Tab-separated table of C-alpha atoms and ligand atoms in Angstrom:
chain	number	residue	atom	x	y	z
A	131	MET	CA	-28.898	18.800	-2.239
A	132	PRO	CA	-26.279	20.916	-4.093
A	133	ALA	CA	-22.612	20.583	-3.005
A	134	PRO	CA	-21.127	23.250	-0.689
A	135	GLY	CA	-20.221	26.345	-2.704
A	136	ARG	CA	-22.873	25.505	-5.358
A	137	SER	CA	-25.957	26.392	-3.355
A	138	CYS	CA	-27.659	29.702	-2.641
A	139	PRO	CA	-29.022	29.372	0.904
A	140	ALA	CA	-32.666	30.285	1.528
A	141	ALA	CA	-31.582	33.232	3.765
A	142	TYR	CA	-29.859	34.784	0.723
A	143	TYR	CA	-33.150	35.434	-1.136
A	144	TYR	CA	-34.825	38.846	-0.945
A	145	GLY	CA	-36.450	39.204	-4.369
A	146	ALA	CA	-36.585	42.248	-6.645
A	147	ARG	CA	-39.618	43.740	-4.892
A	148	ALA	CA	-37.521	44.294	-1.787
A	149	LEU	CA	-35.863	47.119	-3.650
A	150	HIS	CA	-39.074	49.123	-3.947
A	151	GLY	CA	-38.445	51.157	-0.784
A	152	GLU	CA	-37.314	54.740	-0.344
A	153	PRO	CA	-33.646	55.352	-1.253
A	154	SER	CA	-31.337	55.380	1.760
A	155	LEU	CA	-28.755	57.425	-0.126
A	156	VAL	CA	-29.501	60.480	-2.284
A	157	VAL	CA	-26.225	61.874	-3.655
A	158	ASP	CA	-24.695	63.515	-6.761
A	159	THR	CA	-21.772	61.020	-6.890
A	160	LEU	CA	-22.017	57.360	-6.002
A	161	TRP	CA	-19.046	54.978	-5.949
A	162	LEU	CA	-19.561	51.211	-5.693
A	163	ALA	CA	-16.689	48.900	-4.861
A	164	GLY	CA	-17.756	45.276	-4.816
A	165	GLY	CA	-15.145	42.549	-4.572
A	166	LEU	CA	-12.299	44.239	-2.776
A	167	TYR	CA	-11.247	40.724	-1.772
A	168	GLY	CA	-9.046	41.764	1.119
A	169	ASN	CA	-6.650	43.827	-0.969
A	170	PRO	CA	-5.444	46.740	1.250
A	171	LEU	CA	-3.515	48.421	-1.599
A	172	ALA	CA	-6.685	48.584	-3.726
A	173	LEU	CA	-8.519	49.998	-0.684
A	174	GLU	CA	-5.873	52.709	-0.364
A	175	ALA	CA	-6.139	53.595	-4.094
A	176	LEU	CA	-9.935	53.653	-3.911
A	177	LEU	CA	-9.990	55.986	-0.888
A	178	GLY	CA	-7.498	58.318	-2.486
A	179	ALA	CA	-9.630	58.617	-5.649
A	180	TYR	CA	-12.857	58.946	-3.703
A	181	GLU	CA	-11.478	61.655	-1.392
A	182	SER	CA	-10.876	63.952	-4.335
A	183	GLU	CA	-14.640	63.978	-5.145
A	184	ARG	CA	-16.517	67.111	-4.206
A	185	GLY	CA	-20.224	67.634	-3.317
A	186	ALA	CA	-22.802	65.166	-2.007
A	187	LYS	CA	-21.196	61.766	-2.344
A	188	ALA	CA	-21.296	58.213	-1.035
A	189	LEU	CA	-19.045	55.174	-1.294
A	190	VAL	CA	-20.654	51.731	-0.954
A	191	PHE	CA	-18.722	48.511	-0.521
A	192	ASN	CA	-21.286	46.115	-1.965
A	193	GLY	CA	-19.900	42.885	-0.548
A	194	ASP	CA	-16.918	40.559	-0.557
A	195	PHE	CA	-14.531	43.109	0.879
A	196	HIS	CA	-12.850	40.202	2.667
A	197	TRP	CA	-11.271	37.168	1.042
A	198	PHE	CA	-7.454	37.132	0.749
A	199	ASP	CA	-6.976	38.930	4.110
A	200	GLY	CA	-6.170	35.759	6.049
A	201	ASP	CA	-3.865	37.727	8.378
A	202	ALA	CA	-5.875	38.960	11.374
A	203	ALA	CA	-4.291	42.441	11.437
A	204	ASP	CA	-5.086	42.939	7.728
A	205	PHE	CA	-8.569	41.588	8.282
A	206	ALA	CA	-9.292	43.936	11.214
A	207	ARG	CA	-7.885	46.978	9.429
A	208	ILE	CA	-9.883	46.321	6.261
A	209	ASN	CA	-13.023	45.673	8.274
A	210	ASP	CA	-12.743	48.885	10.312
A	211	THR	CA	-11.923	51.001	7.221
A	212	VAL	CA	-14.785	49.610	5.112
A	213	LEU	CA	-17.338	49.913	7.832
A	214	ALA	CA	-16.600	53.586	8.244
A	215	PHE	CA	-18.392	53.906	4.836
A	216	CYS	CA	-21.596	52.324	3.596
A	217	ALA	CA	-21.386	48.612	3.223
A	218	THR	CA	-23.649	45.688	2.294
A	219	ARG	CA	-22.913	42.018	2.966
A	220	GLY	CA	-21.552	39.718	0.319
A	221	ASN	CA	-21.632	35.969	0.535
A	222	VAL	CA	-18.127	36.024	2.070
A	223	GLU	CA	-19.101	38.307	4.995
A	224	THR	CA	-22.365	36.364	5.442
A	225	GLU	CA	-20.593	33.041	5.670
A	226	LEU	CA	-18.096	34.448	8.145
A	227	ALA	CA	-20.687	36.099	10.382
A	228	THR	CA	-23.700	33.766	10.057
A	229	PRO	CA	-22.667	30.532	8.391
A	230	GLN	CA	-25.485	28.795	6.505
A	231	GLU	CA	-25.759	25.017	6.705
A	232	GLY	CA	-23.956	23.390	3.792
A	233	ALA	CA	-23.287	26.711	1.991
A	234	GLY	CA	-19.479	26.412	1.917
A	235	CYS	CA	-18.184	29.724	0.596
A	236	GLY	CA	-21.734	30.781	-0.284
A	237	CYS	CA	-20.677	31.675	-3.839
A	238	GLY	CA	-23.537	29.741	-5.444
A	239	TYR	CA	-21.158	28.799	-8.308
A	240	PRO	CA	-22.873	27.907	-11.593
A	241	ASP	CA	-22.017	24.871	-13.774
A	242	TRP	CA	-19.354	26.663	-15.753
A	243	VAL	CA	-17.138	26.951	-12.719
A	244	GLY	CA	-15.130	23.749	-12.155
A	245	ASP	CA	-15.383	21.556	-9.053
A	246	GLU	CA	-11.742	22.146	-8.056
A	247	THR	CA	-12.240	25.917	-8.000
A	248	VAL	CA	-15.352	25.491	-5.862
A	249	ALA	CA	-13.513	23.197	-3.423
A	250	ARG	CA	-10.629	25.666	-3.112
A	251	SER	CA	-13.064	28.535	-2.428
A	252	ASN	CA	-14.712	26.513	0.324
A	253	ARG	CA	-11.324	25.958	1.949
A	254	ILE	CA	-10.356	29.648	1.576
A	255	LEU	CA	-13.567	30.561	3.409
A	256	GLU	CA	-12.802	28.099	6.194
A	257	ARG	CA	-9.357	29.621	6.701
A	258	LEU	CA	-10.831	33.140	6.656
A	259	ARG	CA	-13.427	32.090	9.221
A	260	ALA	CA	-10.659	31.099	11.616
A	261	THR	CA	-9.125	34.591	11.110
A	262	ALA	CA	-12.437	36.345	11.573
A	263	GLN	CA	-13.114	34.554	14.815
A	264	ARG	CA	-10.059	36.296	16.238
A	265	VAL	CA	-11.744	39.606	15.532
A	266	PRO	CA	-15.139	39.180	17.249
A	267	ARG	CA	-16.148	42.827	17.008
A	268	ALA	CA	-15.932	42.425	13.205
A	269	LEU	CA	-18.294	39.439	13.165
A	270	THR	CA	-20.944	41.298	15.097
A	271	ALA	CA	-20.703	44.278	12.735
A	272	LEU	CA	-20.786	42.090	9.590
A	273	ALA	CA	-23.877	40.217	10.729
A	274	ALA	CA	-25.750	43.520	11.037
A	275	LEU	CA	-25.052	44.707	7.500
A	276	PRO	CA	-27.907	44.782	4.976
A	277	MET	CA	-27.953	42.570	1.844
A	278	TYR	CA	-28.892	45.440	-0.501
A	279	LEU	CA	-29.779	49.111	-0.544
A	280	VAL	CA	-31.423	51.643	-2.832
A	281	ALA	CA	-29.692	54.876	-3.848
A	282	GLN	CA	-30.719	57.797	-5.959
A	283	VAL	CA	-28.507	59.901	-8.223
A	284	GLY	CA	-30.280	62.528	-10.289
A	285	ASP	CA	-33.487	61.005	-11.634
A	286	ALA	CA	-32.284	57.412	-11.387
A	287	ARG	CA	-33.099	54.914	-8.689
A	288	ILE	CA	-30.284	52.437	-8.290
A	289	GLY	CA	-30.666	49.009	-6.776
A	290	VAL	CA	-27.333	48.183	-5.119
A	291	VAL	CA	-26.898	44.436	-4.694
A	292	HIS	CA	-24.059	41.977	-4.370
A	293	GLY	CA	-25.366	39.197	-6.627
A	294	ASP	CA	-28.491	39.811	-8.621
A	295	THR	CA	-32.054	40.934	-8.318
A	296	GLU	CA	-33.207	37.859	-6.421
A	297	SER	CA	-30.359	36.751	-4.215
A	298	LEU	CA	-27.171	37.715	-2.454
A	299	ALA	CA	-25.154	35.203	-4.467
A	300	GLY	CA	-27.263	35.083	-7.660
A	301	TRP	CA	-25.402	34.946	-11.014
A	302	GLY	CA	-28.199	36.613	-13.060
A	303	PHE	CA	-26.040	39.749	-13.594
A	304	SER	CA	-22.910	37.799	-14.630
A	305	GLN	CA	-21.452	38.565	-18.037
A	306	GLU	CA	-22.251	34.995	-18.955
A	307	ALA	CA	-25.984	35.242	-18.072
A	308	LEU	CA	-26.308	38.618	-19.739
A	309	ALA	CA	-24.862	37.130	-22.923
A	310	THR	CA	-28.024	35.075	-23.364
A	311	GLU	CA	-31.481	36.196	-24.525
A	312	ASP	CA	-32.998	34.407	-21.517
A	313	GLY	CA	-30.688	36.289	-19.158
A	314	LEU	CA	-31.490	39.660	-20.775
A	315	GLN	CA	-35.246	38.941	-20.533
A	316	ARG	CA	-34.965	38.067	-16.817
A	317	ALA	CA	-33.122	41.349	-16.214
A	318	ARG	CA	-35.816	43.335	-18.073
A	319	GLU	CA	-38.462	41.806	-15.846
A	320	ALA	CA	-36.367	42.544	-12.762
A	321	PHE	CA	-36.271	46.272	-13.529
A	322	GLU	CA	-40.050	46.328	-13.523
A	323	ARG	CA	-40.372	44.394	-10.303
A	324	ALA	CA	-37.718	46.387	-8.460
A	325	GLY	CA	-38.789	49.817	-9.767
A	326	VAL	CA	-35.188	50.842	-10.435
A	327	GLU	CA	-33.461	52.226	-13.521
A	328	ILE	CA	-29.999	50.865	-12.693
A	329	PHE	CA	-28.802	47.713	-10.980
A	330	ALA	CA	-25.277	47.981	-9.586
A	331	CYS	CA	-23.742	44.646	-8.620
A	332	SER	CA	-20.523	42.647	-8.272
A	333	HIS	CA	-20.000	38.996	-7.026
A	334	THR	CA	-19.332	37.289	-10.397
A	335	CYS	CA	-15.782	38.627	-10.706
A	336	LEU	CA	-15.988	39.926	-14.307
A	337	PRO	CA	-17.333	43.428	-15.149
A	338	VAL	CA	-20.166	44.227	-17.488
A	339	LEU	CA	-22.104	47.379	-18.447
A	340	GLN	CA	-25.273	46.249	-20.172
A	341	ARG	CA	-27.713	48.709	-21.677
A	342	PHE	CA	-31.454	48.048	-21.798
A	343	SER	CA	-34.265	50.017	-23.410
A	344	GLY	CA	-35.783	52.953	-21.483
A	345	GLY	CA	-32.480	54.199	-20.147
A	346	ARG	CA	-31.887	51.193	-17.925
A	347	PHE	CA	-28.575	49.583	-17.132
A	348	VAL	CA	-26.950	46.748	-15.286
A	349	VAL	CA	-23.434	47.726	-14.145
A	350	ASN	CA	-21.291	45.090	-12.569
A	351	ASN	CA	-17.867	46.320	-11.411
A	352	GLY	CA	-16.274	42.904	-11.506
A	353	ALA	CA	-13.575	43.103	-8.815
A	354	ALA	CA	-12.258	46.201	-7.034
A	355	GLY	CA	-9.333	44.199	-5.662
A	356	MET	CA	-8.205	42.179	-8.689
A	357	PRO	CA	-7.441	42.832	-12.357
A	358	ASN	CA	-10.464	42.484	-14.641
A	359	PHE	CA	-8.917	42.514	-18.083
A	360	ARG	CA	-6.260	40.563	-19.914
A	361	ALA	CA	-2.741	41.919	-19.241
A	362	SER	CA	-3.908	44.558	-16.732
A	363	ARG	CA	-3.084	45.150	-13.087
A	364	TYR	CA	-5.802	47.439	-11.678
A	365	GLY	CA	-9.161	46.891	-10.017
A	366	LEU	CA	-12.447	48.503	-11.068
A	367	ALA	CA	-15.105	50.479	-9.237
A	368	THR	CA	-18.407	51.731	-10.602
A	369	ARG	CA	-19.051	55.484	-10.469
A	370	ILE	CA	-22.506	56.895	-11.118
A	371	ALA	CA	-22.582	60.656	-10.953
A	372	LEU	CA	-23.840	63.955	-12.354
A	373	ALA	CA	-20.334	64.933	-13.439
A	374	PRO	CA	-17.904	62.769	-15.409
A	375	ALA	CA	-15.017	60.895	-13.722
A	376	ARG	CA	-11.483	62.144	-14.139
A	377	GLU	CA	-10.670	58.879	-15.736
A	378	SER	CA	-12.687	55.859	-16.765
A	379	ILE	CA	-12.022	52.681	-18.654
A	380	TYR	CA	-15.410	52.821	-20.309
A	381	GLY	CA	-18.653	54.479	-19.534
A	382	VAL	CA	-21.967	55.757	-20.840
A	383	ARG	CA	-24.168	58.853	-20.566
A	384	ARG	CA	-27.717	58.423	-19.339
A	385	GLY	CA	-29.289	61.873	-19.609
A	386	ALA	CA	-27.504	63.948	-16.921
A	387	LEU	CA	-25.884	60.837	-15.455
A	388	HIS	CA	-22.459	59.353	-16.137
A	389	ILE	CA	-22.136	55.619	-15.473
A	390	GLU	CA	-18.476	54.634	-15.577
A	391	ALA	CA	-15.977	51.917	-14.771
A	392	VAL	CA	-13.136	53.673	-12.980
A	393	PRO	CA	-9.697	52.068	-12.518
A	394	LEU	CA	-8.227	51.521	-9.061
A	395	ARG	CA	-4.508	51.755	-9.748
A	396	TYR	CA	-3.056	50.104	-6.711
A	397	ASP	CA	0.589	49.297	-6.008
A	398	HIS	CA	0.752	45.925	-7.724
A	399	ALA	CA	4.216	44.944	-6.485
A	400	ALA	CA	3.252	45.608	-2.851
A	401	TRP	CA	0.036	43.689	-3.294
A	402	GLU	CA	1.716	40.744	-4.939
A	403	ARG	CA	4.188	40.540	-1.974
A	404	ARG	CA	1.358	40.814	0.569
A	405	PHE	CA	-0.707	38.153	-1.239
A	406	LEU	CA	2.272	35.742	-1.438
A	407	GLU	CA	3.008	36.189	2.277
A	408	GLN	CA	-0.510	34.988	3.064
A	409	TRP	CA	-1.056	32.582	0.105
A	410	PRO	CA	2.250	31.092	-1.049
A	411	PRO	CA	2.568	28.614	-3.959
A	412	GLY	CA	0.668	25.456	-3.095
A	413	SER	CA	-2.081	27.319	-1.213
A	414	ASP	CA	-5.670	27.321	-2.434
A	415	ALA	CA	-5.831	31.056	-3.176
A	416	HIS	CA	-2.538	30.862	-5.064
A	417	ALA	CA	-3.847	28.070	-7.242
A	418	SER	CA	-7.108	29.864	-8.013
A	419	TYR	CA	-6.045	33.521	-8.250
A	420	TYR	CA	-2.326	34.132	-8.639
A	421	GLN	CA	-2.371	34.077	-12.437
A	422	ARG	CA	-5.203	36.492	-12.514
A	423	ILE	CA	-3.458	38.809	-10.029
A	424	VAL	CA	-0.286	39.073	-12.126
A	425	ALA	CA	-1.727	38.835	-15.668
A	426	GLY	CA	-5.512	39.455	-15.531
A	427	PRO	CA	-8.343	37.197	-16.669
A	428	ASP	CA	-8.990	36.274	-20.307
A	429	TYR	CA	-11.437	39.160	-20.752
A	430	GLN	CA	-11.300	42.519	-22.552
A	431	PHE	CA	-12.898	46.006	-22.471
A	432	GLY	CA	-15.083	45.152	-25.470
A	433	ASP	CA	-16.423	42.075	-23.639
A	434	ALA	CA	-17.601	44.256	-20.751
A	435	ALA	CA	-19.055	47.365	-22.414
A	436	ARG	CA	-22.294	46.310	-24.108
A	437	THR	CA	-24.507	48.825	-25.854
A	438	GLY	CA	-27.137	46.250	-26.748
A	439	ALA	CA	-29.426	46.346	-29.760
A	440	ASP	CA	-32.077	48.457	-28.057
A	441	SER	CA	-29.774	51.353	-27.217
A	442	ILE	CA	-30.597	54.893	-26.200
A	443	PRO	CA	-28.460	57.794	-27.310
A	444	GLY	CA	-25.190	57.711	-25.388
A	445	ARG	CA	-21.600	56.979	-25.890
A	446	ILE	CA	-19.365	54.196	-24.676
A	447	ARG	CA	-15.967	55.740	-24.325
A	448	ALA	CA	-12.902	54.131	-25.775
A	449	PRO	CA	-10.467	52.575	-23.307
A	450	SER	CA	-8.106	55.073	-21.751
A	451	PRO	CA	-4.698	54.890	-23.409
A	452	ASN	CA	-2.980	54.975	-19.986
A	453	SER	CA	-4.675	51.892	-18.531
A	454	ASN	CA	-1.886	50.137	-16.619
A	455	THR	CA	-1.613	47.366	-19.123
A	456	LEU	CA	1.348	45.009	-19.028
A	457	PRO	CA	3.989	45.013	-21.745
A	458	SER	CA	2.852	42.833	-24.614
A	459	GLY	CA	3.925	39.241	-24.274
A	460	MET	CA	3.122	38.956	-20.586
B	508	FE2	FE1	-19.652	37.108	-3.885
């Protein structure tokens, strides 16, 4: 029996064939914001950017929109705002609304994540559960959310998941798994079984845009509510659309489609204050995440944007020069 936080409960499995159905969204512009992690400033930045889009559009919060919002008022506000758009459940929302026996945080952490981190995540979830229980209407709504959905933009069917092609908390679309031949082969097989051209995911906290033969892509936005690159202070969303984004950190053309990682330039100082009010030094979230919040993870643009050996014509754009990076030395 795996330890809490290491397991992927049976109820999390849907399998790639579940994605074979008709698309529930058919739009010209699709935004995906996984891993908001309870950051209201990132939510504000996201909605501001999304509002400026014209034409047929949809915004999907594909899971883990709660995490640091231990304050009940923040939790309720984020819940109400997110659920006014499309949303799918992440492991966080699932473990709040319908706790699975022995799942802990439900993250399904792989071996490369240390035991202390896993234990802290389990305790963060417990605290968040106490908050969520003070907002019963939120729990009912979260329990009713789907685990995945299918969208269509142009000629591409897009499987929108939180984890991977098999499970809500799978790590098959992590940058680590997609750095191995075994992981790439599993993804190739998943495209066939799911009948999609693009998988859009989150959950594993680091972004990756991986190209496969036949115009197929896995695009993982990392975190909407936390920095994703060394010395940066903005979140990332995925934008898949028939017209290019005003700004993107990197991206690729797929025929008429633009698949891009767009920055969410939130008010860092305000977010840092709000985070510290809820998770001061000595708290579990502070120990696990504060360094990342102020200085980013040890990860760079080039680590995320992967053309692959079997590329199709297209162009990965260079990082934007104005990318909210910190002064050197931080
Ligand atoms: Fe997750």
